[in-house]
Short mmCIF file of C-alpha atoms and ligand atoms in Angstrom, two decimals:
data_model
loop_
_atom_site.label_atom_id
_atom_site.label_comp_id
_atom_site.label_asym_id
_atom_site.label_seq_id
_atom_site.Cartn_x
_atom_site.Cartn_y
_atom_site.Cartn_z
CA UNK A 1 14.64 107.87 55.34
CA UNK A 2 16.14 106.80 52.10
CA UNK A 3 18.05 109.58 51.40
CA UNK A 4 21.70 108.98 53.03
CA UNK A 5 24.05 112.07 53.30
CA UNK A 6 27.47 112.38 53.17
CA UNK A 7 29.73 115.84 54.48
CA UNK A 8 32.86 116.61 54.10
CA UNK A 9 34.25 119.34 56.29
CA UNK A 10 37.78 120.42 55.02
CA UNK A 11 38.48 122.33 58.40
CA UNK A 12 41.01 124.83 58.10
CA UNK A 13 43.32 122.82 55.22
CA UNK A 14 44.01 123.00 51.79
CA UNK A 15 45.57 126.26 50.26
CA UNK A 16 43.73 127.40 46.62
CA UNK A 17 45.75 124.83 44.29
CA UNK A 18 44.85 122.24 46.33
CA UNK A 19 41.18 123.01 47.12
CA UNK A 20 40.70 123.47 43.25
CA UNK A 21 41.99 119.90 42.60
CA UNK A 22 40.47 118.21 45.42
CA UNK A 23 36.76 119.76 44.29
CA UNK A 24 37.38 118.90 40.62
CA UNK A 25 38.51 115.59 41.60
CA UNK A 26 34.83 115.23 43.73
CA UNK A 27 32.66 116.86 41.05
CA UNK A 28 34.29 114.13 38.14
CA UNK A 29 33.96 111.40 40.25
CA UNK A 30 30.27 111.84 41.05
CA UNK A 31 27.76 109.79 38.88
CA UNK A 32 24.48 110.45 38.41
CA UNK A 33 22.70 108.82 41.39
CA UNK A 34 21.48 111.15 43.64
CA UNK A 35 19.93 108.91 46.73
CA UNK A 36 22.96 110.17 48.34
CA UNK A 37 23.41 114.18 49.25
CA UNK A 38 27.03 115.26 49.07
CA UNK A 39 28.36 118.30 50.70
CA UNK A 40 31.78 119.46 50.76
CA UNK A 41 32.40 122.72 53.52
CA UNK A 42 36.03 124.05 52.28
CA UNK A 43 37.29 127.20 54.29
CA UNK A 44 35.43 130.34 53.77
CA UNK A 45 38.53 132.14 51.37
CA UNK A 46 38.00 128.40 48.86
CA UNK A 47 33.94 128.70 48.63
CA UNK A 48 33.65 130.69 45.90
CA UNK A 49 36.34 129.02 44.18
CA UNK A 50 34.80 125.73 45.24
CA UNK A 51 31.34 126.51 44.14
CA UNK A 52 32.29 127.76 40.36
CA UNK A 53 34.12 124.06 40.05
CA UNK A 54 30.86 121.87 41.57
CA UNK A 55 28.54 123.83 38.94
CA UNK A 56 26.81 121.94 37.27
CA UNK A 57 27.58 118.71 39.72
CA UNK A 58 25.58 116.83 42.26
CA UNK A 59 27.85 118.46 45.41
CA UNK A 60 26.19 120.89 47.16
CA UNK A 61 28.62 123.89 48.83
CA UNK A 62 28.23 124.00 52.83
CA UNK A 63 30.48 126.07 55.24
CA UNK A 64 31.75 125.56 58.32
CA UNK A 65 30.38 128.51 60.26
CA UNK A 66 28.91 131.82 60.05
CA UNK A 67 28.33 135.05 62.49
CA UNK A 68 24.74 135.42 63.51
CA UNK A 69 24.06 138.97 62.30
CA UNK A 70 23.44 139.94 58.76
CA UNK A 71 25.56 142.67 58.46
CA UNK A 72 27.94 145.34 60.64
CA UNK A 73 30.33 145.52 62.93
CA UNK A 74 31.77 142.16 63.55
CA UNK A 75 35.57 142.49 61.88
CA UNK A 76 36.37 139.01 60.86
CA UNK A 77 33.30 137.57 60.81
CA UNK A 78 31.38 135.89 57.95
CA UNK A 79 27.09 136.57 57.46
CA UNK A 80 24.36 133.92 56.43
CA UNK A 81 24.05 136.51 53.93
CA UNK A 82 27.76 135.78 52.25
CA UNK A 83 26.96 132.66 52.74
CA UNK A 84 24.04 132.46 50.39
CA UNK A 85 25.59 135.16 47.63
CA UNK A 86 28.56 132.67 47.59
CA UNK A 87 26.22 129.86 46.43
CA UNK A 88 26.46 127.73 50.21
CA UNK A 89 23.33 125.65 50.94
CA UNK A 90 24.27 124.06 54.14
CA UNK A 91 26.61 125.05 57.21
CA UNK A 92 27.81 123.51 60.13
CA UNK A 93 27.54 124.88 63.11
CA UNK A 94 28.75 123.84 66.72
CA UNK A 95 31.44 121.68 65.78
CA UNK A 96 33.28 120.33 68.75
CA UNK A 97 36.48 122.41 67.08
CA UNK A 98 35.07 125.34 67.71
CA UNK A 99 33.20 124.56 71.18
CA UNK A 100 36.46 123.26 72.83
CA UNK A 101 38.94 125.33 71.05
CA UNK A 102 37.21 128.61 70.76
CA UNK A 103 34.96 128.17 73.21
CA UNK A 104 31.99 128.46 71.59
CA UNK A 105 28.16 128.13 74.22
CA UNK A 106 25.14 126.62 73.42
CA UNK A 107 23.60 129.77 73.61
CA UNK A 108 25.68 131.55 71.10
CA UNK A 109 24.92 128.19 68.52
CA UNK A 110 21.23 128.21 68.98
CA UNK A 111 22.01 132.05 67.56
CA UNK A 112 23.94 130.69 64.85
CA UNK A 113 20.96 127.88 64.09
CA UNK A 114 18.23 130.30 64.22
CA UNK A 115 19.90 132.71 62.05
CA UNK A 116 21.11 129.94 59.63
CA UNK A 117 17.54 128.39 59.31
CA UNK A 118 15.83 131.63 59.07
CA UNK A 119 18.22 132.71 56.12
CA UNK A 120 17.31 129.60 54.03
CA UNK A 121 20.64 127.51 54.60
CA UNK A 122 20.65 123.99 55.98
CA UNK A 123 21.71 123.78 58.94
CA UNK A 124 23.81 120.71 60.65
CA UNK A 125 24.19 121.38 64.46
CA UNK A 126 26.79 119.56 65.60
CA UNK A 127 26.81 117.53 69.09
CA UNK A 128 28.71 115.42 71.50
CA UNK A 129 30.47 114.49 74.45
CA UNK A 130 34.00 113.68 75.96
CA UNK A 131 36.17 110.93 76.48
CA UNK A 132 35.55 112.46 80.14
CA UNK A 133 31.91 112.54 79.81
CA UNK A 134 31.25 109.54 78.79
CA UNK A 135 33.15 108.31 81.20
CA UNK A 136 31.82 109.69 83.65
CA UNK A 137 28.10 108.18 82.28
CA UNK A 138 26.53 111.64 81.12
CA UNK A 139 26.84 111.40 77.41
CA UNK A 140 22.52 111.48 77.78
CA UNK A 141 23.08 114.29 79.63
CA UNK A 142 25.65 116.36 77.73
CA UNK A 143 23.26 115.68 74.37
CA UNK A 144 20.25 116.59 76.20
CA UNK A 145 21.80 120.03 77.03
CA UNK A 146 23.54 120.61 73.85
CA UNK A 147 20.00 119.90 71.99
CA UNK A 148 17.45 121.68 74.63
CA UNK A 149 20.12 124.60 74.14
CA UNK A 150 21.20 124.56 70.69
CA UNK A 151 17.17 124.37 69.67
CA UNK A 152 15.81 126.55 71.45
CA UNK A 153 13.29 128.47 70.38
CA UNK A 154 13.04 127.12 66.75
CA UNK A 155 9.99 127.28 64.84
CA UNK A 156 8.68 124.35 63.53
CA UNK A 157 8.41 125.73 59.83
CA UNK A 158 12.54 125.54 59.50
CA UNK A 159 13.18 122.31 61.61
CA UNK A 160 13.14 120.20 57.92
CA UNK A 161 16.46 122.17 57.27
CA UNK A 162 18.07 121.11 60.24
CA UNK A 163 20.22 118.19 60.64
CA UNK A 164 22.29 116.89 63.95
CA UNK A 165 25.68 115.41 63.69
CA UNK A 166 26.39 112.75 66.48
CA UNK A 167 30.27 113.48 67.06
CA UNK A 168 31.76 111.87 69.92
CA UNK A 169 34.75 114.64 70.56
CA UNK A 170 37.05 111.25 71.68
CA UNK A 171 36.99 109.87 68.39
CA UNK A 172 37.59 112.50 65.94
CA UNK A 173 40.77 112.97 64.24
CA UNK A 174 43.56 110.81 65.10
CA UNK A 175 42.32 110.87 68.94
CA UNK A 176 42.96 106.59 68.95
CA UNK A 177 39.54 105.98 70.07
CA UNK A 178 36.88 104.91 67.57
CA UNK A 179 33.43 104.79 68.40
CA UNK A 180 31.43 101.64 67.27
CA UNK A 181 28.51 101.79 65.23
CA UNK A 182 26.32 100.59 67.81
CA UNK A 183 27.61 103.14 69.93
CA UNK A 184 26.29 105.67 67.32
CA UNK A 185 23.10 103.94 66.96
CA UNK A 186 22.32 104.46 70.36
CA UNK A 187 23.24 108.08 70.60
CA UNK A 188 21.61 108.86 67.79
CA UNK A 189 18.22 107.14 69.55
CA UNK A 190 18.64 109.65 72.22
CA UNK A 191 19.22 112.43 70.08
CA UNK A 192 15.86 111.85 68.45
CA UNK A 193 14.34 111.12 71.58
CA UNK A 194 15.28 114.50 72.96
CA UNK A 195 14.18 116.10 69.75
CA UNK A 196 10.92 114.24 69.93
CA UNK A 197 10.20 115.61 72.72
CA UNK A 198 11.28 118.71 72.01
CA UNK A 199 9.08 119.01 68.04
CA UNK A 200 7.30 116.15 68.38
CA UNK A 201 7.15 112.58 67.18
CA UNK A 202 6.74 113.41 63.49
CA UNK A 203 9.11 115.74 63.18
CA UNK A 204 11.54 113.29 64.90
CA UNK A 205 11.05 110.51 62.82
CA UNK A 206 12.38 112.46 59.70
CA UNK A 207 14.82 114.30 61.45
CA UNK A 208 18.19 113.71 59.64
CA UNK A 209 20.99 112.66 62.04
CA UNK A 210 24.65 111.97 61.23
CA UNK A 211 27.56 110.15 62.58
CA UNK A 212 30.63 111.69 62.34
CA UNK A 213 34.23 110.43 64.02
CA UNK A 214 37.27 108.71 61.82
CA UNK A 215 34.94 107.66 59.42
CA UNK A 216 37.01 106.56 56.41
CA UNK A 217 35.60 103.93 53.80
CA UNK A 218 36.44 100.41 55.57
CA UNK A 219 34.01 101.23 57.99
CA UNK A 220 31.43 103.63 56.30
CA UNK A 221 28.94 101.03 55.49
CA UNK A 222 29.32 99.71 59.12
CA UNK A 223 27.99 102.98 60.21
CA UNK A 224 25.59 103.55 57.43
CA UNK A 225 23.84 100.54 57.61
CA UNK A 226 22.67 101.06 61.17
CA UNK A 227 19.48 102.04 61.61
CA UNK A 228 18.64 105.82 62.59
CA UNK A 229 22.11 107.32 60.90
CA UNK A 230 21.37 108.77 57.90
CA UNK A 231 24.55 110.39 57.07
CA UNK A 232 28.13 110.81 57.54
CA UNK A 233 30.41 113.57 58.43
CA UNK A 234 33.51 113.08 57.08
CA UNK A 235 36.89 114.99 58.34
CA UNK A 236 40.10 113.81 57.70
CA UNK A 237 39.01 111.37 54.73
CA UNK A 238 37.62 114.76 53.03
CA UNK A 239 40.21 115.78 51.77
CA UNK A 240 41.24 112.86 49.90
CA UNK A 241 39.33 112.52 47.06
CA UNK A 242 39.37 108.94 46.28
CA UNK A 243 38.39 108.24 50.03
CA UNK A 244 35.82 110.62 49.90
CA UNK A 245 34.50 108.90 46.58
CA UNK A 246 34.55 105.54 48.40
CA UNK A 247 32.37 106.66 51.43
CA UNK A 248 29.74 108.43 48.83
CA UNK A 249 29.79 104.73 47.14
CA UNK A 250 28.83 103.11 50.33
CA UNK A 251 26.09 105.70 50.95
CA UNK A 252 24.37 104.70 47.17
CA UNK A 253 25.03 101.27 47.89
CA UNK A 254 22.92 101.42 51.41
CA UNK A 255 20.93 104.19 49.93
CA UNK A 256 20.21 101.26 47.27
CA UNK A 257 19.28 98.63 50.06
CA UNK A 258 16.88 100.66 51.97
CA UNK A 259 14.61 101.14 48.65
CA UNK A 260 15.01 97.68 48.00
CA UNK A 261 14.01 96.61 51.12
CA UNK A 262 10.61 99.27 51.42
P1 LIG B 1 37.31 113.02 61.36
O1 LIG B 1 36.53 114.40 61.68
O2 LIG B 1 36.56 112.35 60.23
O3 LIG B 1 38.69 113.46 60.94
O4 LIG B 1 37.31 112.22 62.59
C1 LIG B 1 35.14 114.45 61.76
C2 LIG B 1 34.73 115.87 62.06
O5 LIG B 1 35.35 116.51 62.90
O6 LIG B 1 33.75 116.36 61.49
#
């Protein structure tokens, strides 16, 4: 795959002012080059605001969730259908945030996925264990469930917009831990064993898998450059443009390598 991807998910910061500055700030800095896919997910009250300023730019709008129904009852909840009248191409889905903190199943994300895909977004299904589940030796098995789960059911016409985003919960944020980059080689292997399995070899080969976990832009390339992770997801160093900008940098410049070296 020689198309990297980097994400940025804003989780629930920035008020208006500052979402307006930090997208402008993105959308001037971008060049040209578009081996490199660049999302930014702000919170659902900045996406429109956030889509009129990337107009015209090579960021694509993604959100961070969405309510598997189209329409109805569901006070508080946003559709796939808002989603897509407020110009969003991607969403997450299944972030650890809202697994562990609002208790989100596997069974209620493979809703979210299947609805996502079937509207037309892209979707990136989030996955990954615990600082207590890995070590207790069952990362395999926590990514196993959280794929067999999360998938389920999928028909093979949507799978090429899905994506998976390797995110060890222990080293997101300012947890201390950092994963290594060989550690997220190897997870992503299993991840696109599973899904192998699951689709097929084919479809796992060009399934798109990201690493995501205190990347910031000393140790991007480290990440990048390891075969099998084709993108980053990008927290805390989202919402600072100039980081950002130097992470998207390091995905051209592998982006770069991996045509060279084809
Ligand atoms: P982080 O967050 O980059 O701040 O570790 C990653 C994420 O939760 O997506």
């Amino acid at each position: 795959m020689d198309q990297k991807f980097v994400i940025g998910n804003w989780k629930m910061n920035t008020i208006a002012a500052e979402a307006r500055l930090l997208s402008q700030a993105i959308a001037d800095g971008m060049g040209i080059e578009d081996s490199v896919t660049v999302v930014v997910c702000p919170p659902f009250p900045y996406l429109s605001l956030v889509g009129e300023i990337l107009k015209g730019h090579r960021v694509a709008l993604g959100a961070q969730n969405l309510y598997p129904e189209k329409k109805g009852p569901f006070t508080g909840e946003v559709s796939p259908t808002m989603l897509l009248d407020l110009g969003c191409q991607y969403v997450i889905l299944g972030h650890s945030d809202r697994r562990h903190k609002l208790g989100e199943s596997d069974t209620f994300i493979n809703q979210k996925v299947r609805v996502a895909l079937a509207a037309g977004l892209n979707a990136i299904l989030c996955v990954g264990e615990t600082l207590e589940q890995r070590k207790a030796d069952q990362t395999k098995k926590v990514l196993d469930q959280q794929l067999f789960q999360g998938l389920d059911g999928l028909s093979p016409a949507t799978l090429t917009h899905l994506s998976i985003a390797y995110e060890p919960v222990w080293a997101i944020g300012s947890s201390g831990h950092h994963a290594t980059p060989q550690q997220a080689q190897e997870a992503h292997a299993v991840i696109r064993h599973r899904f192998g399995q699951m689709f097929g070899e084919r479809s796992a080969q060009t399934l798109v898998i990201h690493y995501g976990g205190s990347v910031n832009p000393e140790n991007a390339d480290a990440f990048l450059r390891r075969p099998g992770v084709d993108g980053i997801l990008i927290g805390g160093d989202s919402l600072n443009a100039e980081q950002f900008l130097a992470i998207v940098k390091a995905g051209i410049a592998q982006a770069q390598s991996l045509v060279e070296a084809a």
